[in-house]
Coordinates of C-alpha atoms in Angstrom, one line a residue:
Chain X
X1494 CA 181.8 106.5 156.2
X1495 CA 178.9 104.6 154.8
X1496 CA 179.1 100.8 154.6
X1497 CA 178.4 98.7 151.6
X1498 CA 176.4 96.1 153.5
X1499 CA 174.1 96.2 156.5
X1500 CA 172.2 93.8 158.7
X1501 CA 168.5 92.8 158.2
X1502 CA 166.4 90.6 160.4
X1503 CA 164.8 88.1 158.1
X1504 CA 162.9 84.8 158.2
X1505 CA 164.3 82.2 155.9
X1506 CA 161.5 80.0 154.6
X1507 CA 161.7 76.8 152.6
X1508 CA 159.3 73.9 152.1
X1509 CA 160.1 72.3 155.4
X1510 CA 161.4 75.0 157.8
X1511 CA 161.3 78.6 158.9
X1512 CA 164.3 80.1 160.5
X1513 CA 164.6 83.6 162.0
X1514 CA 168.1 85.0 161.5
X1515 CA 170.2 88.1 160.9
X1516 CA 171.3 88.5 157.3
X1517 CA 173.2 91.0 155.2
X1518 CA 171.8 93.2 152.5
X1519 CA 173.5 95.5 150.1
X1520 CA 173.3 99.2 151.1
X1521 CA 171.5 101.6 148.8
X1522 CA 171.8 105.4 149.5
X1523 CA 171.4 108.5 147.3
X1524 CA 174.5 110.3 146.1
X1525 CA 174.2 113.9 145.0
X1526 CA 176.7 115.2 142.5
X1527 CA 177.4 119.0 142.6
X1528 CA 179.6 120.8 140.1
X1529 CA 181.5 124.1 140.6
X1530 CA 182.6 125.7 137.3
X1531 CA 183.5 128.9 135.5
X1532 CA 186.2 131.5 135.9
X1533 CA 187.1 132.6 139.4
X1534 CA 185.3 135.9 139.1
X1535 CA 181.9 134.3 138.3
X1536 CA 182.1 130.9 139.8
X1537 CA 178.8 128.9 139.6
X1538 CA 177.6 125.7 141.3
X1539 CA 174.8 123.4 140.2
X1540 CA 173.3 120.2 141.6
X1541 CA 173.8 118.0 138.7
X1542 CA 172.2 114.7 139.6
X1543 CA 171.3 112.3 142.3
X1544 CA 171.9 108.6 141.8
X1545 CA 170.9 105.7 144.1
X1546 CA 174.2 103.8 144.8
X1547 CA 176.0 101.5 147.1
X1548 CA 178.5 103.6 149.1
X1549 CA 182.1 103.0 148.4
X1550 CA 184.4 104.4 145.7
X1551 CA 182.1 107.4 145.4
X1552 CA 184.7 109.7 143.8
X1553 CA 185.3 107.1 141.1
X1554 CA 181.6 106.9 140.6
X1555 CA 181.3 110.6 140.2
X1556 CA 184.2 110.9 137.8
X1557 CA 183.1 108.0 135.7
X1558 CA 179.6 109.5 135.5
X1559 CA 181.0 112.9 134.5
X1560 CA 183.3 111.3 131.9
X1561 CA 180.6 109.0 130.3
X1562 CA 178.2 111.9 130.2
X1563 CA 180.8 113.9 128.2
X1564 CA 181.3 116.6 130.9
X1565 CA 184.9 115.6 131.5
X1566 CA 187.4 114.3 129.0
X1567 CA 190.5 114.0 131.3
X1568 CA 191.1 114.0 135.0
X1569 CA 193.2 117.2 134.6
X1570 CA 190.0 119.1 134.3
X1571 CA 189.2 118.4 137.9
X1572 CA 190.5 121.0 140.4
X1573 CA 189.2 119.1 143.5
X1574 CA 186.7 116.5 144.5
X1575 CA 185.4 116.1 148.0
X1576 CA 182.4 115.3 150.2
X1577 CA 180.6 118.4 151.2
X1578 CA 177.9 119.3 153.6
X1579 CA 177.3 123.0 153.4
X1580 CA 174.8 123.3 156.1
X1581 CA 172.9 120.1 155.2
X1582 CA 171.8 117.5 157.7
X1583 CA 174.6 115.4 159.4
X1584 CA 173.2 112.2 157.9
X1585 CA 173.7 113.6 154.4
X1586 CA 177.4 114.2 154.8
X1587 CA 178.7 111.1 153.0
X1588 CA 176.1 111.5 150.3
X1589 CA 177.1 114.7 148.6
X1590 CA 180.2 115.0 146.4
X1591 CA 181.3 118.3 145.0
X1592 CA 183.6 118.5 142.0
X1593 CA 185.3 121.8 141.2
X1594 CA 186.3 122.0 137.6
X1595 CA 189.3 124.1 136.6
X1596 CA 188.3 127.5 135.3
X1597 CA 189.3 126.6 131.8
X1598 CA 186.9 123.7 131.6
X1599 CA 183.9 124.6 129.4
X1600 CA 180.7 123.4 131.1
X1601 CA 177.7 123.8 128.8
X1602 CA 174.5 123.0 130.7
X1603 CA 172.4 122.9 127.5
X1604 CA 174.7 120.3 126.0
X1605 CA 174.4 118.3 129.2
X1606 CA 170.6 118.1 128.8
X1607 CA 171.1 116.1 125.7
X1608 CA 173.2 113.6 127.4
X1609 CA 171.0 112.4 130.2
X1610 CA 169.0 109.7 128.5
X1611 CA 166.6 109.3 131.4
X1612 CA 165.7 113.0 131.7
X1613 CA 166.0 114.5 128.3
X1614 CA 166.1 113.9 124.6
X1615 CA 169.0 112.8 122.4
X1616 CA 166.6 112.3 119.5
X1617 CA 163.9 109.9 120.3
X1618 CA 164.7 106.8 118.3
X1619 CA 167.3 104.1 118.5
X1620 CA 169.1 105.4 115.5
X1621 CA 169.5 108.9 116.8
X1622 CA 170.5 107.6 120.2
X1623 CA 173.3 105.6 118.6
X1624 CA 174.4 108.5 116.3
X1625 CA 174.5 110.8 119.4
X1626 CA 176.9 108.4 121.2
X1627 CA 178.9 107.6 118.0
X1628 CA 179.8 111.2 117.4
X1629 CA 181.3 111.4 120.9
X1630 CA 183.3 108.2 121.0
X1631 CA 185.9 106.6 118.8
X1632 CA 185.6 103.7 116.4
X1633 CA 187.4 100.8 118.1
X1634 CA 190.1 99.5 115.8
X1635 CA 192.1 97.2 118.0
X1636 CA 192.6 93.8 116.4
X1637 CA 193.6 91.4 119.2
X1638 CA 192.1 87.9 119.4
X1639 CA 191.1 86.1 122.6
X1640 CA 190.9 82.3 123.0
X1641 CA 187.6 80.9 124.0
X1642 CA 189.0 79.1 127.0
X1643 CA 190.3 82.3 128.5
X1644 CA 186.8 83.9 128.2
X1645 CA 185.1 80.9 129.8
X1646 CA 187.2 81.4 132.9
X1647 CA 186.3 85.1 133.5
X1648 CA 182.8 84.7 135.2
X1649 CA 184.3 82.5 137.9
X1650 CA 187.2 84.9 138.5
X1651 CA 184.7 87.8 138.8
X1652 CA 182.5 85.9 141.3
X1653 CA 185.5 85.0 143.5
X1654 CA 186.4 88.6 143.8
X1655 CA 182.9 89.9 144.6
X1656 CA 183.0 90.5 148.3
X1657 CA 179.6 92.2 148.6
X1658 CA 177.9 89.6 146.4
X1659 CA 179.3 86.9 148.6
X1660 CA 177.8 88.4 151.7
X1661 CA 174.4 89.5 150.3
X1662 CA 173.8 87.3 147.3
X1663 CA 172.6 90.2 145.2
X1664 CA 174.5 93.1 143.8
X1665 CA 175.7 94.1 140.3
X1666 CA 179.4 94.0 139.4
X1667 CA 181.6 95.3 136.6
X1668 CA 185.0 93.6 136.3
X1669 CA 187.9 94.7 134.1
X1670 CA 190.5 92.2 132.8
X1671 CA 193.6 92.6 130.7
X1672 CA 194.0 90.5 127.5
X1673 CA 195.6 87.6 129.4
X1674 CA 192.5 87.3 131.6
X1675 CA 194.1 88.9 134.7
X1676 CA 191.6 90.8 136.9
X1677 CA 192.6 94.5 137.0
X1678 CA 189.6 96.0 138.8
X1679 CA 186.2 95.0 140.2
X1680 CA 183.5 97.2 141.5
X1681 CA 180.0 96.4 142.9
X1682 CA 176.9 98.4 143.3
X1683 CA 173.1 98.0 143.5
X1684 CA 173.0 100.0 140.2
X1685 CA 174.8 98.3 137.3
X1686 CA 175.5 101.7 135.7
X1687 CA 177.2 102.8 138.9
X1688 CA 179.4 99.7 139.0
X1689 CA 180.6 100.5 135.5
X1690 CA 181.0 104.3 136.3
X1691 CA 183.3 103.3 139.2
X1692 CA 185.5 101.2 136.9
X1693 CA 185.7 104.0 134.4
X1694 CA 186.3 106.7 137.0
X1695 CA 189.1 104.7 138.6
X1696 CA 190.8 104.3 135.2
X1697 CA 190.3 108.0 134.4
X1698 CA 192.2 108.9 137.5
X1699 CA 195.1 106.7 136.4
X1700 CA 195.1 108.4 133.0
X1701 CA 194.4 105.1 131.2
X1702 CA 191.3 106.2 129.3
X1703 CA 190.7 105.3 126.4
X1704 CA 190.7 101.8 127.9
X1705 CA 192.6 100.0 125.1
X1706 CA 193.4 96.3 125.5
X1707 CA 190.8 95.6 128.2
X1708 CA 187.9 93.2 128.6
X1709 CA 184.9 94.2 130.6
X1710 CA 182.6 91.7 132.2
X1711 CA 179.1 92.8 133.3
X1712 CA 177.2 90.7 135.9
X1713 CA 173.8 91.4 134.4
X1714 CA 172.1 92.4 131.2
X1715 CA 173.8 94.6 128.6
X1716 CA 171.5 97.7 128.0
X1717 CA 172.2 100.6 125.7
X1718 CA 173.2 102.7 128.7
X1719 CA 176.0 100.3 129.7
X1720 CA 177.3 99.9 126.1
X1721 CA 177.2 103.6 125.7
X1722 CA 179.4 104.0 128.7
X1723 CA 181.8 101.3 127.5
X1724 CA 182.0 103.0 124.1
X1725 CA 182.7 106.4 125.6
X1726 CA 185.6 104.8 127.5
X1727 CA 186.9 103.0 124.4
X1728 CA 186.5 99.5 125.9
X1729 CA 187.0 97.1 122.9
X1730 CA 185.6 93.9 124.4
X1731 CA 182.5 93.5 126.6
X1732 CA 181.0 90.3 128.0
X1733 CA 177.6 90.2 129.8
X1734 CA 176.3 87.4 131.9
X1735 CA 172.8 88.3 130.8
X1736 CA 171.3 89.2 127.5
X1737 CA 171.9 92.4 125.5
X1738 CA 169.1 94.6 124.2
X1739 CA 168.6 95.4 120.5
X1740 CA 170.1 98.9 120.9
X1741 CA 173.1 97.6 122.8
X1742 CA 173.8 95.2 119.9
X1743 CA 173.4 98.0 117.3
X1744 CA 175.8 100.3 119.2
X1745 CA 178.4 97.6 119.6
X1746 CA 178.3 96.9 115.9
X1747 CA 178.5 100.5 115.0
X1748 CA 181.6 101.2 117.1
X1749 CA 183.3 97.8 116.2
X1750 CA 183.1 96.7 119.8
X1751 CA 183.0 92.9 120.6
X1752 CA 179.9 92.1 122.6
X1753 CA 179.2 88.7 124.1
X1754 CA 176.0 87.8 126.0
X1755 CA 174.8 84.9 128.1
X1756 CA 178.4 84.3 129.3
X1757 CA 177.9 81.3 131.7
X1758 CA 178.6 77.6 132.0
X1759 CA 181.3 77.7 129.4
X1760 CA 179.0 79.1 126.7
X1761 CA 178.3 82.5 125.2
X1762 CA 176.7 84.2 122.2
X1763 CA 178.7 86.6 120.1
X1764 CA 176.5 89.6 119.1
X1765 CA 179.2 91.8 117.6
X1766 CA 182.9 91.8 116.7
X1767 CA 183.4 88.1 116.3
X1768 CA 186.8 88.6 114.8
X1769 CA 188.3 89.2 118.3
X1770 CA 187.2 85.7 119.5
X1771 CA 189.3 82.7 118.5
X1772 CA 186.8 79.9 118.3
Chain F
X67 CA 154.2 99.9 115.6
X68 CA 157.4 99.0 117.2
X69 CA 158.0 95.3 118.0
X70 CA 159.1 93.9 121.4
X71 CA 161.7 91.5 119.9
X72 CA 163.9 91.7 116.9
X73 CA 166.4 89.5 115.0
X74 CA 170.2 89.5 115.6
X75 CA 172.8 87.4 113.8
X76 CA 174.9 85.7 116.4
X77 CA 177.4 83.0 116.9
X78 CA 176.6 80.5 119.6
X79 CA 179.8 79.3 121.2
X80 CA 180.4 76.5 123.7
X81 CA 183.3 74.3 124.6
X82 CA 182.9 72.0 121.6
X83 CA 181.1 74.0 118.9
X84 CA 180.4 77.3 117.1
X85 CA 177.1 77.8 115.4
X86 CA 176.1 80.9 113.3
X87 CA 172.4 81.5 113.7
X88 CA 169.7 84.0 113.8
X89 CA 168.4 84.8 117.3
X90 CA 166.0 87.2 119.0
X91 CA 166.8 90.0 121.3
X92 CA 164.5 92.3 123.3
X93 CA 164.0 95.7 121.7
X94 CA 165.2 98.8 123.5
X95 CA 164.1 102.2 122.2
X96 CA 163.7 105.6 123.8
X97 CA 160.3 106.9 124.8
X98 CA 159.7 110.6 125.3
X99 CA 156.9 111.7 127.6
X100 CA 155.4 115.1 126.9
X101 CA 152.8 116.8 129.1
X102 CA 150.2 119.5 128.1
X103 CA 148.8 121.3 131.1
X104 CA 147.1 124.5 132.3
X105 CA 143.9 126.3 131.6
X106 CA 142.8 126.6 127.9
X107 CA 143.9 130.2 127.6
X108 CA 147.5 129.5 128.7
X109 CA 148.1 125.9 127.8
X110 CA 151.7 124.8 128.2
X111 CA 153.7 121.8 127.1
X112 CA 156.9 120.3 128.5
X113 CA 159.1 117.4 127.5
X114 CA 159.0 115.6 130.8
X115 CA 161.3 112.6 130.5
X116 CA 162.9 110.1 128.2
X117 CA 163.1 106.5 129.3
X118 CA 164.7 103.6 127.4
X119 CA 162.0 101.0 127.2
X120 CA 160.8 97.9 125.3
X121 CA 158.0 99.0 123.0
X122 CA 154.5 97.8 123.9
X123 CA 151.9 99.0 126.4
X124 CA 153.4 102.5 126.1
X125 CA 150.4 104.4 127.3
X126 CA 150.3 102.2 130.4
X127 CA 154.0 102.9 131.0
X128 CA 153.5 106.6 130.7
X129 CA 150.4 106.6 133.0
X130 CA 152.2 104.4 135.6
X131 CA 155.2 106.7 135.5
X132 CA 153.1 109.8 136.0
X133 CA 151.2 108.2 138.8
X134 CA 154.3 106.9 140.7
X135 CA 156.0 110.2 140.3
X136 CA 153.0 111.9 142.0
X137 CA 152.0 113.9 138.9
X138 CA 148.6 112.1 138.5
X139 CA 146.4 110.7 141.2
X140 CA 143.6 109.3 139.1
X141 CA 143.0 108.5 135.4
X142 CA 140.2 111.1 135.3
X143 CA 142.9 113.8 135.3
X144 CA 143.9 112.7 131.8
X145 CA 142.1 114.5 128.9
X146 CA 143.9 112.5 126.2
X147 CA 146.9 110.3 125.6
X148 CA 148.4 109.6 122.2
X149 CA 151.5 109.2 120.1
X150 CA 152.6 112.4 118.6
X151 CA 155.1 113.5 116.0
X152 CA 154.8 117.3 115.6
X153 CA 157.3 117.6 112.8
X154 CA 159.8 115.2 114.2
X155 CA 161.5 112.5 112.2
X156 CA 159.3 109.6 110.9
X157 CA 161.3 107.0 112.8
X158 CA 160.4 108.8 116.1
X159 CA 156.7 108.5 115.6
X160 CA 156.2 105.5 117.9
X161 CA 158.5 106.9 120.5
X162 CA 156.8 110.1 121.6
X163 CA 153.7 110.0 123.8
X164 CA 151.8 113.2 124.7
X165 CA 149.5 113.4 127.6
X166 CA 147.0 116.2 127.9
X167 CA 146.0 116.9 131.5
X168 CA 142.5 118.3 132.1
X169 CA 142.7 122.1 132.8
X170 CA 141.9 121.5 136.5
X171 CA 144.9 119.3 137.1
X172 CA 147.5 121.3 139.0
X173 CA 151.0 120.6 137.6
X174 CA 153.7 122.0 139.7
X175 CA 157.1 121.6 137.9
X176 CA 159.1 122.5 141.0
X177 CA 157.4 119.7 143.0
X178 CA 158.2 117.4 140.1
X179 CA 161.9 118.1 140.5
X180 CA 161.8 116.6 144.0
X181 CA 160.4 113.4 142.6
X182 CA 162.9 112.3 140.0
X183 CA 165.4 110.4 142.2
X184 CA 167.9 110.2 139.4
X185 CA 167.9 113.8 138.4
X186 CA 167.3 115.8 141.5
X187 CA 167.2 115.7 145.3
X188 CA 164.6 114.5 147.7
X189 CA 167.0 115.0 150.6
X190 CA 170.2 113.2 150.1
X191 CA 170.1 110.4 152.6
X192 CA 168.2 107.2 152.9
X193 CA 166.0 108.4 155.7
X194 CA 164.8 111.5 153.8
X195 CA 164.2 109.5 150.7
X196 CA 161.9 107.2 152.7
X197 CA 160.2 110.1 154.5
X198 CA 159.6 111.7 151.1
X199 CA 157.8 108.6 149.8
X200 CA 156.1 107.9 153.0
X201 CA 154.3 111.3 153.1
X202 CA 152.9 110.6 149.6
X203 CA 151.7 107.0 150.1
X204 CA 149.4 105.3 152.6
X205 CA 150.3 103.0 155.4
X206 CA 149.3 99.5 154.2
X207 CA 146.9 98.0 156.7
X208 CA 145.5 95.0 155.0
X209 CA 145.8 91.9 157.1
X210 CA 145.3 88.9 154.8
X211 CA 147.6 85.8 155.2
X212 CA 149.0 83.8 152.2
X213 CA 150.0 80.1 152.5
X214 CA 153.7 79.4 151.7
X215 CA 152.8 76.8 149.1
X216 CA 150.8 79.3 147.1
X217 CA 153.8 81.7 147.1
X218 CA 156.2 79.0 146.0
X219 CA 154.1 78.5 142.8
X220 CA 154.2 82.1 141.6
X221 CA 157.6 82.3 139.9
X222 CA 156.8 79.3 137.6
X223 CA 153.4 80.9 136.7
X224 CA 155.2 84.1 135.9
X225 CA 157.8 82.4 133.7
X226 CA 155.2 80.5 131.8
X227 CA 153.4 83.8 130.9
X228 CA 156.6 85.6 129.8
X229 CA 156.5 85.6 126.0
X230 CA 159.4 88.0 125.4
X231 CA 161.6 86.2 127.9
X232 CA 160.8 82.9 126.3
X233 CA 162.1 84.2 123.0
X234 CA 165.0 86.3 124.1
X235 CA 166.1 84.7 127.4
X236 CA 166.5 88.1 129.0
X237 CA 164.0 90.8 129.9
X238 CA 162.5 92.0 133.2
X239 CA 159.0 91.2 134.2
X240 CA 156.5 92.4 136.7
X241 CA 153.5 90.1 137.4
X242 CA 150.4 90.9 139.4
X243 CA 148.5 88.1 141.2
X244 CA 145.3 88.1 143.2
X245 CA 145.3 86.6 146.7
X246 CA 144.5 83.1 145.3
X247 CA 147.6 83.2 143.2
X248 CA 145.8 83.8 139.9
X249 CA 147.8 85.9 137.4
X250 CA 146.0 89.1 136.7
X251 CA 148.6 91.0 134.6
X252 CA 152.1 90.5 133.3
X253 CA 154.3 93.1 131.7
X254 CA 157.9 92.8 130.3
X255 CA 160.5 95.4 129.6
X256 CA 164.3 95.8 129.4
X257 CA 163.9 98.3 132.3
X258 CA 162.5 96.7 135.5
X259 CA 161.0 100.1 136.5
X260 CA 159.2 100.2 133.2
X261 CA 157.7 96.8 133.6
X262 CA 156.2 97.9 137.0
X263 CA 155.0 101.2 135.6
X264 CA 153.1 99.3 132.9
X265 CA 151.4 97.2 135.6
X266 CA 150.5 100.2 137.6
X267 CA 149.4 102.2 134.6
X268 CA 147.1 99.4 133.4
X269 CA 145.5 99.2 136.8
X270 CA 145.1 103.0 137.1
X271 CA 143.1 103.0 133.8
X272 CA 140.8 100.4 135.3
X273 CA 140.3 102.5 138.4
X274 CA 141.8 99.8 140.7
X275 CA 144.4 101.9 142.4
X276 CA 145.2 101.7 145.3
X277 CA 146.0 98.1 144.5
X278 CA 144.5 96.4 147.6
X279 CA 144.6 92.6 147.8
X280 CA 147.3 92.0 145.2
X281 CA 150.7 90.3 145.2
X282 CA 153.4 91.7 142.9
X283 CA 156.3 89.5 141.7
X284 CA 159.4 91.2 140.4
X285 CA 161.8 89.2 138.2
X286 CA 165.0 90.8 139.4
X287 CA 166.3 92.7 142.4
X288 CA 164.1 94.9 144.6
X289 CA 165.6 98.4 144.6
X290 CA 164.3 101.4 146.5
X291 CA 162.8 102.7 143.2
X292 CA 160.7 99.6 142.7
X293 CA 159.4 99.5 146.3
X294 CA 158.7 103.2 146.1
X295 CA 156.5 102.6 143.0
X296 CA 154.7 99.7 144.7
X297 CA 154.2 101.8 147.9
X298 CA 152.7 104.7 145.8
X299 CA 150.3 102.2 144.2
X300 CA 149.4 100.7 147.6
X301 CA 150.5 97.1 146.7
X302 CA 150.6 95.3 150.0
X303 CA 152.7 92.2 149.1
X304 CA 155.9 92.2 147.0
X305 CA 158.1 89.2 146.1
X306 CA 161.4 89.6 144.3
X307 CA 163.3 86.8 142.6
X308 CA 166.5 88.6 143.5
X309 CA 167.7 90.4 146.6
X310 CA 166.4 93.6 148.1
X311 CA 168.6 96.6 148.9
X312 CA 168.8 98.1 152.4
X313 CA 166.6 101.1 151.5
X314 CA 164.0 98.8 149.9
X315 CA 163.8 96.8 153.1
X316 CA 163.5 100.0 155.2
X317 CA 160.7 101.4 153.0
X318 CA 158.8 98.2 153.1
X319 CA 159.0 98.1 156.9
X320 CA 157.9 101.7 157.2
X321 CA 154.8 101.3 155.0
X322 CA 153.9 97.9 156.5
X323 CA 154.4 96.2 153.1
X324 CA 155.3 92.5 153.0
X325 CA 158.6 92.0 151.1
X326 CA 160.1 88.7 150.1
X327 CA 163.4 88.2 148.4
X328 CA 165.3 85.3 146.7
X329 CA 162.0 83.8 145.8
X330 CA 163.1 80.7 143.9
X331 CA 163.3 76.9 144.1
X332 CA 160.6 76.8 146.8
X333 CA 162.5 79.1 149.1
X334 CA 162.3 82.7 150.1
X335 CA 163.5 85.2 152.7
X336 CA 161.0 87.5 154.4
X337 CA 162.4 91.0 154.9
X338 CA 159.2 92.8 156.1
X339 CA 155.6 92.1 157.0
X340 CA 156.0 88.4 158.0
X341 CA 152.5 88.5 159.5
X342 CA 151.0 88.1 156.0
X343 CA 152.8 84.8 155.3
X344 CA 151.4 81.6 156.8
X345 CA 154.5 79.5 157.5

């Protein structure tokens, strides 16, 4: 099993001293996702994607990825999920995950091509990117209201629970809270999109998607890709420690999602859905 | 022309006040890269990739991307580069860039598939990822030495030059310095890989790749993808404000690149190539 952290021999330098020591860094390794699909008589397999990720919760990562790309809608569509090697090199064995879809699951590769924002086109302007997501996710109509004081407390709760960050000082996290501010789930990864896919995959396995009545905290910036994933999963309330992009704000507005940015030091900015914040 | 920043109506909330105001956010928009290639008699075109980026320096971004993916080795291989619309929607017109390669440029699509780390396989373990990059880039053998005090000053110089960050409080930057600590080039983008591609593309146009005798500063974490791009461009010295990943450290070691992390407040850690730091 791959580890999430590993040792590195470093020199720590400041204005007055240099110290050679052993330190920990977050592990980054490729993960290949393979899909088996189609009726038993004409079963097919494709290599769907490779993502650079921090090992740990790999099945959740894969399922969250497949869900947010629109390939899966429920966990019931998965016949099996496992690590596979198939004659590859021994050192690859923890880095290939194979998902067998049940024969009834329609897997349309051409449809898939429109979903990968990095590798193909969903219409090449912000508006069409948003429209493309909007047609696949639901308008968020939950009307709860969260007190400001509760929100101010969530970054510290996230940080306390971040094991890998504590050891390495640098890794992204996604944290999921209930409406009372209780931490339900935390995942860490060198890729911020992976950390969120792990959260969504774990919730998909439990059958709790769409993720009504949840608050998601992102440790970094809020890009379109992250808000797209949150929208696909029906998360009504998203807070980012960093800044949101223009397209992230537009998508949050369009789906009626609450989006906060710069959540730190008992401050934040509300970019969308202010009606859910009691301030 | 697309802008790099745009307005957002926000509410600024802290423990004691709520203020409705207009604020600026960094723009994020898709950019599609198309390639025309082959001899005149059988010219072909493909849609190569779509990346979410902050508009500005798009041609540099495209050229840097093509270079770091191993599709181009020199700027001479480019016949033309321009925005194109080709019957698409009007709002897409600043979001599609078409590069015509000279007929002599060999463009091998199957080779390409091995290069996109997010969408295909280069061997699915850290070691094979590193080997794959290593075969394409040169071992760095420059032997200059930089004083610690000069390095401590570079984050502040970068921050001062960051126009979009100043306005939005959140965007990635790549900054290129000479060995005396003079800022040569700075690029900003919502995607950290795009900011670096823009730097490398700009340098490719000038004919200055491999980028000997340069220091690169990254505003965020140092992932494998970023160190891979730096290695392809022959950058001998990389400093990251955030932490490096395990694979980033391994690749820096393998190529003899100097890699510093946590560069802030007159401190840093040396992960690789300590012989280039006078401390």
